Short mmCIF file of C-alpha atoms in Angstrom, two decimals:
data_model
loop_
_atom_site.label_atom_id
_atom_site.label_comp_id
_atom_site.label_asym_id
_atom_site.label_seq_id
_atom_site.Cartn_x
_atom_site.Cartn_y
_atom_site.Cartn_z
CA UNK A 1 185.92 7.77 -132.61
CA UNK A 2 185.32 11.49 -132.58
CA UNK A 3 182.63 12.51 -130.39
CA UNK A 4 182.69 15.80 -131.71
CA UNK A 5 181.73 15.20 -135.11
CA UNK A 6 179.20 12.18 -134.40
CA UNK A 7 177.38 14.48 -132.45
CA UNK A 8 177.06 17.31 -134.84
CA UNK A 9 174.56 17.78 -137.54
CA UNK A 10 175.41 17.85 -140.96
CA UNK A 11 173.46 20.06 -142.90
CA UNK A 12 173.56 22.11 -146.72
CA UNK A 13 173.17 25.45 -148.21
CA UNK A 14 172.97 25.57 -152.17
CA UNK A 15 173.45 29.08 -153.56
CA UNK A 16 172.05 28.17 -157.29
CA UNK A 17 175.31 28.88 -158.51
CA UNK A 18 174.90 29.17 -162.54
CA UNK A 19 177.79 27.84 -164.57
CA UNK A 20 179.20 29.21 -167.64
CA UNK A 21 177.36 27.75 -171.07
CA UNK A 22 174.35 26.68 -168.72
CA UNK A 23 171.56 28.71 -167.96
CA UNK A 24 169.61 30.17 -164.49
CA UNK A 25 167.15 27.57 -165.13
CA UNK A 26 169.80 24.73 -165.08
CA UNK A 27 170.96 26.32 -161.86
CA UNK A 28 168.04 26.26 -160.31
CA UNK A 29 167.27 22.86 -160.92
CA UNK A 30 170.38 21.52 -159.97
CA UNK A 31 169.44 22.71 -156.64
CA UNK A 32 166.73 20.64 -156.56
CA UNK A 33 168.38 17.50 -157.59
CA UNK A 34 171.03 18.43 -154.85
CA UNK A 35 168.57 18.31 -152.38
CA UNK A 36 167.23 14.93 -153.00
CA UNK A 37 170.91 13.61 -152.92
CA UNK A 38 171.26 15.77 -149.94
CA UNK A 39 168.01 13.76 -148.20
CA UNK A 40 169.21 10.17 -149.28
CA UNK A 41 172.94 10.84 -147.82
CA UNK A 42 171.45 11.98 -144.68
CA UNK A 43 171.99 15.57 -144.13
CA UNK A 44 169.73 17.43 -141.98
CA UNK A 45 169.02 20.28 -143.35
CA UNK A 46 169.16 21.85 -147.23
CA UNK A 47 168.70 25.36 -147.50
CA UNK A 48 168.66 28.15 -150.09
CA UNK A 49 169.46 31.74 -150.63
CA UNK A 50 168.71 35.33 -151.63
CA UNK A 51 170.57 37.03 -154.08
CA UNK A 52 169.05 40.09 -156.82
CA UNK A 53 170.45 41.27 -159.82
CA UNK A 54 174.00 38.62 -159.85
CA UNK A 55 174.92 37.01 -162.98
CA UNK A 56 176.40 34.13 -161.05
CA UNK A 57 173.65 33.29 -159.08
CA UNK A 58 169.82 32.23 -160.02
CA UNK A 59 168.37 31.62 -156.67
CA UNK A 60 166.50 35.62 -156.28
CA UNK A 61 163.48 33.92 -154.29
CA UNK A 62 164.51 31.36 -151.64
CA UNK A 63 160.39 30.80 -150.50
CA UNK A 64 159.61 30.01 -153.98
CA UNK A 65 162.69 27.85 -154.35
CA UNK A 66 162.56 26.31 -151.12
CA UNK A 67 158.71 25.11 -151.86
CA UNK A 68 160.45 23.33 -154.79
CA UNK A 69 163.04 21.41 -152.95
CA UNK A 70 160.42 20.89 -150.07
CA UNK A 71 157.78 19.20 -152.53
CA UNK A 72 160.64 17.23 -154.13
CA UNK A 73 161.79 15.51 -150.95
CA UNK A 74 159.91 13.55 -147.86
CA UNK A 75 162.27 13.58 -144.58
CA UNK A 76 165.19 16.84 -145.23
CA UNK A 77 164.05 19.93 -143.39
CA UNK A 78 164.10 22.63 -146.20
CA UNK A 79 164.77 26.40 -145.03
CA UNK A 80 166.22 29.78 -146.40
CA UNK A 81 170.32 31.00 -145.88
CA UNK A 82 168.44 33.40 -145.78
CA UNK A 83 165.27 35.51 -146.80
CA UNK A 84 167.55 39.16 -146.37
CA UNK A 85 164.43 40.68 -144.27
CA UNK A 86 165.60 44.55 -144.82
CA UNK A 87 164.73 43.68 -148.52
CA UNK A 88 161.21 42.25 -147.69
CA UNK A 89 157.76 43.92 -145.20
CA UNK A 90 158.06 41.10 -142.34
CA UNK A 91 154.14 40.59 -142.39
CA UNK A 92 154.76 39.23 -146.29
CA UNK A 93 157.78 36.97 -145.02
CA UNK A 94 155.54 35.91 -142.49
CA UNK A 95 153.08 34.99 -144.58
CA UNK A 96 154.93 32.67 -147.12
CA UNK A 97 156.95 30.72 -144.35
CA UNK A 98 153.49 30.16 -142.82
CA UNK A 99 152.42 28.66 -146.56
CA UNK A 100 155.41 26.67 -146.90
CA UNK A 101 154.91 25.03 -142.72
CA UNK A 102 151.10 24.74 -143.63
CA UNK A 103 152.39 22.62 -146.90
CA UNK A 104 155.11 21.23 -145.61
CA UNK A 105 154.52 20.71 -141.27
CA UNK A 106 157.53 20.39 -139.36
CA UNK A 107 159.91 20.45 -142.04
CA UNK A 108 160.84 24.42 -142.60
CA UNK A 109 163.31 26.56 -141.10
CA UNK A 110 163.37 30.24 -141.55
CA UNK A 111 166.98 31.54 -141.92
CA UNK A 112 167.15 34.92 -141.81
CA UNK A 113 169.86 37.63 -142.88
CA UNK A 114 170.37 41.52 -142.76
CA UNK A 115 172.00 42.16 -146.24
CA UNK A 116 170.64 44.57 -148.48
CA UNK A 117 171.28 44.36 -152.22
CA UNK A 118 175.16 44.42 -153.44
CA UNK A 119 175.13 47.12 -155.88
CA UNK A 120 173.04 50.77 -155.51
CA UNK A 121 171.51 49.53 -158.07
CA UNK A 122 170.19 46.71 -156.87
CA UNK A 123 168.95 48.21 -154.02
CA UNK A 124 167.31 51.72 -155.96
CA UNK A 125 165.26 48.91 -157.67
CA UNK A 126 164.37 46.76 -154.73
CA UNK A 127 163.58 50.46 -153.43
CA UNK A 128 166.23 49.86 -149.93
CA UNK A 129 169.08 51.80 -149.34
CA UNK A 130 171.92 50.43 -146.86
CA UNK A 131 170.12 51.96 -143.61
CA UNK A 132 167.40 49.70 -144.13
CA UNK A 133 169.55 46.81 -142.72
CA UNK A 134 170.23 48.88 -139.65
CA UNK A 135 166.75 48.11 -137.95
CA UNK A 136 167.46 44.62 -138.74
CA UNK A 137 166.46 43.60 -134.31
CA UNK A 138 163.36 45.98 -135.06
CA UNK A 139 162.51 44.27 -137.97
CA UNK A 140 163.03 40.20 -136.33
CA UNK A 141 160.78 41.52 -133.72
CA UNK A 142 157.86 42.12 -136.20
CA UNK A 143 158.16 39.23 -138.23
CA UNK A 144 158.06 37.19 -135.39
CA UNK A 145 155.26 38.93 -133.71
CA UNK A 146 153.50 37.71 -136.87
CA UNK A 147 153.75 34.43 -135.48
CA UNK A 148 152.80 35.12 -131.99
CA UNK A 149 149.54 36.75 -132.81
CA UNK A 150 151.16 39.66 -130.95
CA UNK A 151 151.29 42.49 -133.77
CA UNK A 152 149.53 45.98 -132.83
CA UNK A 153 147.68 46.81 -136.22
CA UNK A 154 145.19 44.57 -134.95
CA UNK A 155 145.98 42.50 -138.77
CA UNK A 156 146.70 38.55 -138.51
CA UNK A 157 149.19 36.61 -140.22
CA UNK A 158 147.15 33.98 -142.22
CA UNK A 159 148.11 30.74 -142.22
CA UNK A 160 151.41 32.12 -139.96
CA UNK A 161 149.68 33.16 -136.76
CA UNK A 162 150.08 29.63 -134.52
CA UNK A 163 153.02 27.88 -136.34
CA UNK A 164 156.07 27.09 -135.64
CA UNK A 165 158.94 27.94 -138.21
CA UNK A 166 162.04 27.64 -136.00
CA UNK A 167 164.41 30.78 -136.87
CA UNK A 168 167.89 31.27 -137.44
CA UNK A 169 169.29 34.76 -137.66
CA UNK A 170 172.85 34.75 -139.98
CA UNK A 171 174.96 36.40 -138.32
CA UNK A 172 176.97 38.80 -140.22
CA UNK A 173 178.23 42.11 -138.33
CA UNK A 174 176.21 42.57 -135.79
CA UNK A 175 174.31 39.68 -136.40
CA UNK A 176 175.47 37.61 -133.08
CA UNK A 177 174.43 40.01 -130.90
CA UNK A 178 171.08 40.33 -132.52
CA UNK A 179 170.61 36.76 -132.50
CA UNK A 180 171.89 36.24 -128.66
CA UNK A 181 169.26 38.79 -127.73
CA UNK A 182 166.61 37.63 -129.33
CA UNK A 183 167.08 34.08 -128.13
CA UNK A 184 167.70 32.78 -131.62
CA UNK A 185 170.08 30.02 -133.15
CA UNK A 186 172.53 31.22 -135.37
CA UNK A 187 174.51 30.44 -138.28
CA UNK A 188 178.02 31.88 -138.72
CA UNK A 189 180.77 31.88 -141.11
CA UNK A 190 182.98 31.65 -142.46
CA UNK A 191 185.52 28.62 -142.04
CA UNK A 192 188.57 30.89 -143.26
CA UNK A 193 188.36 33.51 -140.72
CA UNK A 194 188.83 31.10 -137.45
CA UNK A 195 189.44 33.74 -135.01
CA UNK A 196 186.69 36.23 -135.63
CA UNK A 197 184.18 33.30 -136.31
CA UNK A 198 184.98 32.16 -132.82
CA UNK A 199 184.56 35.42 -131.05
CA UNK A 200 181.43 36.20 -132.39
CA UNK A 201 180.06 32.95 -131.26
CA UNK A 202 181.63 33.44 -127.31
CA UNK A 203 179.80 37.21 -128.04
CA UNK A 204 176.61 35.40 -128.81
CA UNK A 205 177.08 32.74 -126.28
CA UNK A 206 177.75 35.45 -123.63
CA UNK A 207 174.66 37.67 -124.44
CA UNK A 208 172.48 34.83 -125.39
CA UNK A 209 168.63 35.35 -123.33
CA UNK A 210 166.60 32.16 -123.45
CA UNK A 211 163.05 32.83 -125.47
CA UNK A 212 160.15 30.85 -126.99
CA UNK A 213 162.17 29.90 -130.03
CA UNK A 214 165.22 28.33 -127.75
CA UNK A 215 166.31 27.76 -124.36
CA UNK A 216 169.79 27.85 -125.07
CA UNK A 217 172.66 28.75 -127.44
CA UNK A 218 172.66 27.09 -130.57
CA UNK A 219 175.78 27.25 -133.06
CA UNK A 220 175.53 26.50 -136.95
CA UNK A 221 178.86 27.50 -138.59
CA UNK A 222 179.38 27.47 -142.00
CA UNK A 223 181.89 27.06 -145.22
CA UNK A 224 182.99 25.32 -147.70
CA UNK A 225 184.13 21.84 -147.24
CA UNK A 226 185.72 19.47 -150.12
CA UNK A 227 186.65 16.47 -149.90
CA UNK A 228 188.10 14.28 -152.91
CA UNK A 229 190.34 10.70 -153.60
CA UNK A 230 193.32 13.76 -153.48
CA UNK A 231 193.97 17.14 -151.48
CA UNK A 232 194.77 18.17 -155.66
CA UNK A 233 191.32 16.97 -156.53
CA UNK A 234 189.91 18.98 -153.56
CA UNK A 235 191.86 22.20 -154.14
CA UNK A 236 190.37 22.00 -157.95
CA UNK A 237 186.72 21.96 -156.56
CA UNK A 238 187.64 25.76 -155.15
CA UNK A 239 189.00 26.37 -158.16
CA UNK A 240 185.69 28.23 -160.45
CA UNK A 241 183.97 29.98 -156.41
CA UNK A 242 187.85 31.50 -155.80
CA UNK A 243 188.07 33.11 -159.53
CA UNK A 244 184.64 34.30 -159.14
CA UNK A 245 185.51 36.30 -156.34
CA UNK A 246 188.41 37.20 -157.22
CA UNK A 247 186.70 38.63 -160.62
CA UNK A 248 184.25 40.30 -158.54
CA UNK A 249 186.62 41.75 -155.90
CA UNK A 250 188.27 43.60 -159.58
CA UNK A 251 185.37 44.04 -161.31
CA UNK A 252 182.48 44.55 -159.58
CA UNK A 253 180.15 41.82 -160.76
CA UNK A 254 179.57 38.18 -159.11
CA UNK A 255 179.99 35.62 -162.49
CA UNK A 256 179.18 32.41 -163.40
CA UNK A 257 181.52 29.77 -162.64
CA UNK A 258 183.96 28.65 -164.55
CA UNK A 259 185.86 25.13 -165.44
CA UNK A 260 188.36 24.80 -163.36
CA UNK A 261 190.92 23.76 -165.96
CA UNK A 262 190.06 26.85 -168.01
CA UNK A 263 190.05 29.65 -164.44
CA UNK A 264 193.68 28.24 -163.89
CA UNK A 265 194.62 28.89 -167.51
CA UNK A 266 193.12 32.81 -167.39
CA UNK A 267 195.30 35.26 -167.40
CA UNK A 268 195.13 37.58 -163.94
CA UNK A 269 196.37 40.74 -162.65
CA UNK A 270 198.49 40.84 -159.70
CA UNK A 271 195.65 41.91 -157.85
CA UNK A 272 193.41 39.11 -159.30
CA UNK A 273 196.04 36.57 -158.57
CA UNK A 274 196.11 37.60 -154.76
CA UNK A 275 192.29 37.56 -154.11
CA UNK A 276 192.24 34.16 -156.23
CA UNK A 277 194.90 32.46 -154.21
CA UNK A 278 192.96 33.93 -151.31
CA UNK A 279 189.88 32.28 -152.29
CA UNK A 280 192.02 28.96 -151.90
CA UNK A 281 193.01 29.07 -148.83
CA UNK A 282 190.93 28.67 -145.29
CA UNK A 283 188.61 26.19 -146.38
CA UNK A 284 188.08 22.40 -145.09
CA UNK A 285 189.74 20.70 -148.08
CA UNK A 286 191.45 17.43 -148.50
CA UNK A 287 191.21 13.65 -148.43
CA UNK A 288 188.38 12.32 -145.79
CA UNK A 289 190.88 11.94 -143.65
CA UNK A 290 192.41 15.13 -143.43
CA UNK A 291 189.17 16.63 -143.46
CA UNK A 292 187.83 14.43 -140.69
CA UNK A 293 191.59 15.74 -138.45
CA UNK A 294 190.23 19.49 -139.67
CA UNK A 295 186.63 19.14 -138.66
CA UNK A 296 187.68 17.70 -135.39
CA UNK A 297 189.65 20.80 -134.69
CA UNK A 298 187.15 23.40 -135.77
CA UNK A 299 183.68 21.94 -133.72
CA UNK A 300 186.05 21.19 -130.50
CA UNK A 301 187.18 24.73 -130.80
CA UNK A 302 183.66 26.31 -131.69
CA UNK A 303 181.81 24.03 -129.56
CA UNK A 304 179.22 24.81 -132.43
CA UNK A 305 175.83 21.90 -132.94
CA UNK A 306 175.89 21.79 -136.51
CA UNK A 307 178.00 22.44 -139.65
CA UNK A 308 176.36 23.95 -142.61
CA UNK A 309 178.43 23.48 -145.65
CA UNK A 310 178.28 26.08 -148.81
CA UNK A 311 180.42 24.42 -151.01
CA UNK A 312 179.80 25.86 -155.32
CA UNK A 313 182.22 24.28 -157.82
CA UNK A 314 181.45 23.91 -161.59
CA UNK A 315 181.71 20.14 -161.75
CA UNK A 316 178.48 18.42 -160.39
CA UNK A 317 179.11 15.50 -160.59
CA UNK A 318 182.56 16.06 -158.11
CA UNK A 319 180.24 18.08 -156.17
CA UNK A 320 178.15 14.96 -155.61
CA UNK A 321 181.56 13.31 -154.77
CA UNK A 322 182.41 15.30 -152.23
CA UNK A 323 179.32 15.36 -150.43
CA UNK A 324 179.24 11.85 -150.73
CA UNK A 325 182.51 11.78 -148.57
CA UNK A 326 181.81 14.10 -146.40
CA UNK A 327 178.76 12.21 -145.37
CA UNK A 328 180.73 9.02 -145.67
CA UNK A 329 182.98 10.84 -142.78
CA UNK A 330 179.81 11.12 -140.26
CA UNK A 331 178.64 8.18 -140.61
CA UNK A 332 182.04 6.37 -140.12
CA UNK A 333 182.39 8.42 -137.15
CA UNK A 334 178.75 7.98 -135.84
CA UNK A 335 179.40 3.80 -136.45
CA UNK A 336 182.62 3.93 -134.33
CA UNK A 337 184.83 4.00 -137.30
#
């Protein structure tokens, strides 16, 4: 039995990933569907995300969406990975996780990034620019001031001011430190880049200052994991996320996913081909077993609580599959085997 993963938490962030020939909509509602799978296989956790102005991607307002998943299931905590806070006023983030905890008490989690749009574009019309995300601590401190009853306009967060919406902080960049000095949990990916994942979380570890939101370090990493009857049927759930990078890496723009059959089939430039077959490698993909051997590996060297997987493919119902498995892993582990 492996201690390691029968102790850890299981939990899953759904980007709304659209597909080619379906629309945002279909996206969107996928997610939702996801989540009740996600609640009857046991996960812990099923969170969504912000994105603005990317063709591959429906999910632009993770409170909204995350009401949607929260009113469609009974037991999962639902949360955000995450509401981008440089992109939002923190009394007005406040505001709607205190809706969603009022609606939904003691099932939301407020994940919480420093990303500001992709594209100068996207930010000119969300009116940021990339400083914005630079007074990311600043900006935590507000938002959760909002909470505390602690803010100096004299204004109070209504329903927010009392509750308790546990935060995460992502943390990309600078992101562990932020977290470790606020005396947050955080989330950190990803699963391909081993050695910089890990020193971020010894950074955060090392700096971490107990607070009223935790007493201790807490580690969520995160990645994509697929598991399938064969490490070929794994590989081919990568398959439509790596071309999509890779086609964005070129080009610019983030787009739907493709088939897998068909994104092998495409023709790519030598470039292309070395971001796509970069896309393939890294990730937690195989048959349970081998993926059971991997995740062993990765929590005893992380030491992290909880795994949040990210895993887009264009195939749902292989998707489904490998969630399925993945769960089947934990609970095989958590039974003795």
């Amino acid at each position: 039995m492996s201690s390691v993963i029968a102790s850890a938490r299981f939990s899953v962030l759904d980007r709304s990933r659209t597909r080619e020939g379906h629309t945002g909509a279909e996206a969107l509602r996928d997610t939702v569907r996801l989540a009740r799978e996600a609640e009857a296989l046991g996960y812990h956790r099923f969170w969504v995300s912000e994105h603005h102005g990317v063709p591959g991607v429906a999910g632009s307002a993770p409170t909204v969406l995350a009401a949607a998943v929260a009113g469609a299931t009974d037991r999962i905590r639902v949360g955000t990975g995450g509401v981008m806070l440089p992109n939002h006023r923190p009394l007005v983030v406040a505001e709607q996780f205190g809706v969603l905890e009022s609606l939904f008490p003691g099932r939301v989690d407020m994940g919480l990034g420093r990303s500001v749009g992709f594209t100068d574009g996207v930010r000119r019309a969300l009116g940021r620019d990339k400083d914005d995300a630079d007074d990311f601590a600043g900006q935590l401190t507000e938002l959760l001031g909002w909470f505390l009853g602690s803010s100096p306009t004299g204004v109070h967060a209504r329903p927010s001011e009392g509750l308790t919406v546990p935060p995460f902080v992502l943390a990309m960049g600078e992101g562990a430190e932020i977290a470790a000095r606020a005396g947050l949990p955080m989330v950190i990916g990803d699963l391909r880049g081993r050695e910089k994942m890990r020193r971020g979380i010894d950074r955060y570890r090392a700096l971490f200052r107990p607070s009223p939101w935790a007493s201790e370090p807490y580690v969520v990493i995160s990645g994509t994991i697929a598991v399938a009857r064969t490490p070929e049927e794994a590989r081919r759930l990568l398959v439509p996320e790596a071309w999509s990078m890779a086609h964005s890496r070129t080009h610019g723009t983030f787009p739907p996913l493709p088939p897998a059959e068909e994104a092998e089939l495409r023709a790519m430039t030598a470039k292309e081909r070395g971001f796509y077959e970069s896309g393939l490698t890294g990730h937690l993909a195989g048959t349970e077993e081998q993926v059971a051997d991997e995740l062993e590996t990765v929590l005893k060297d992380t030491g992290a609580q909880e795994v949040l997987v990210t895993t887009s493919t264009y195939d749902r119902a292989a998707l489904l599959d490998s969630y399925r498995r993945l769960a089947g892993i934990v609970h095989a582990e958590r039974s003795g085997g």
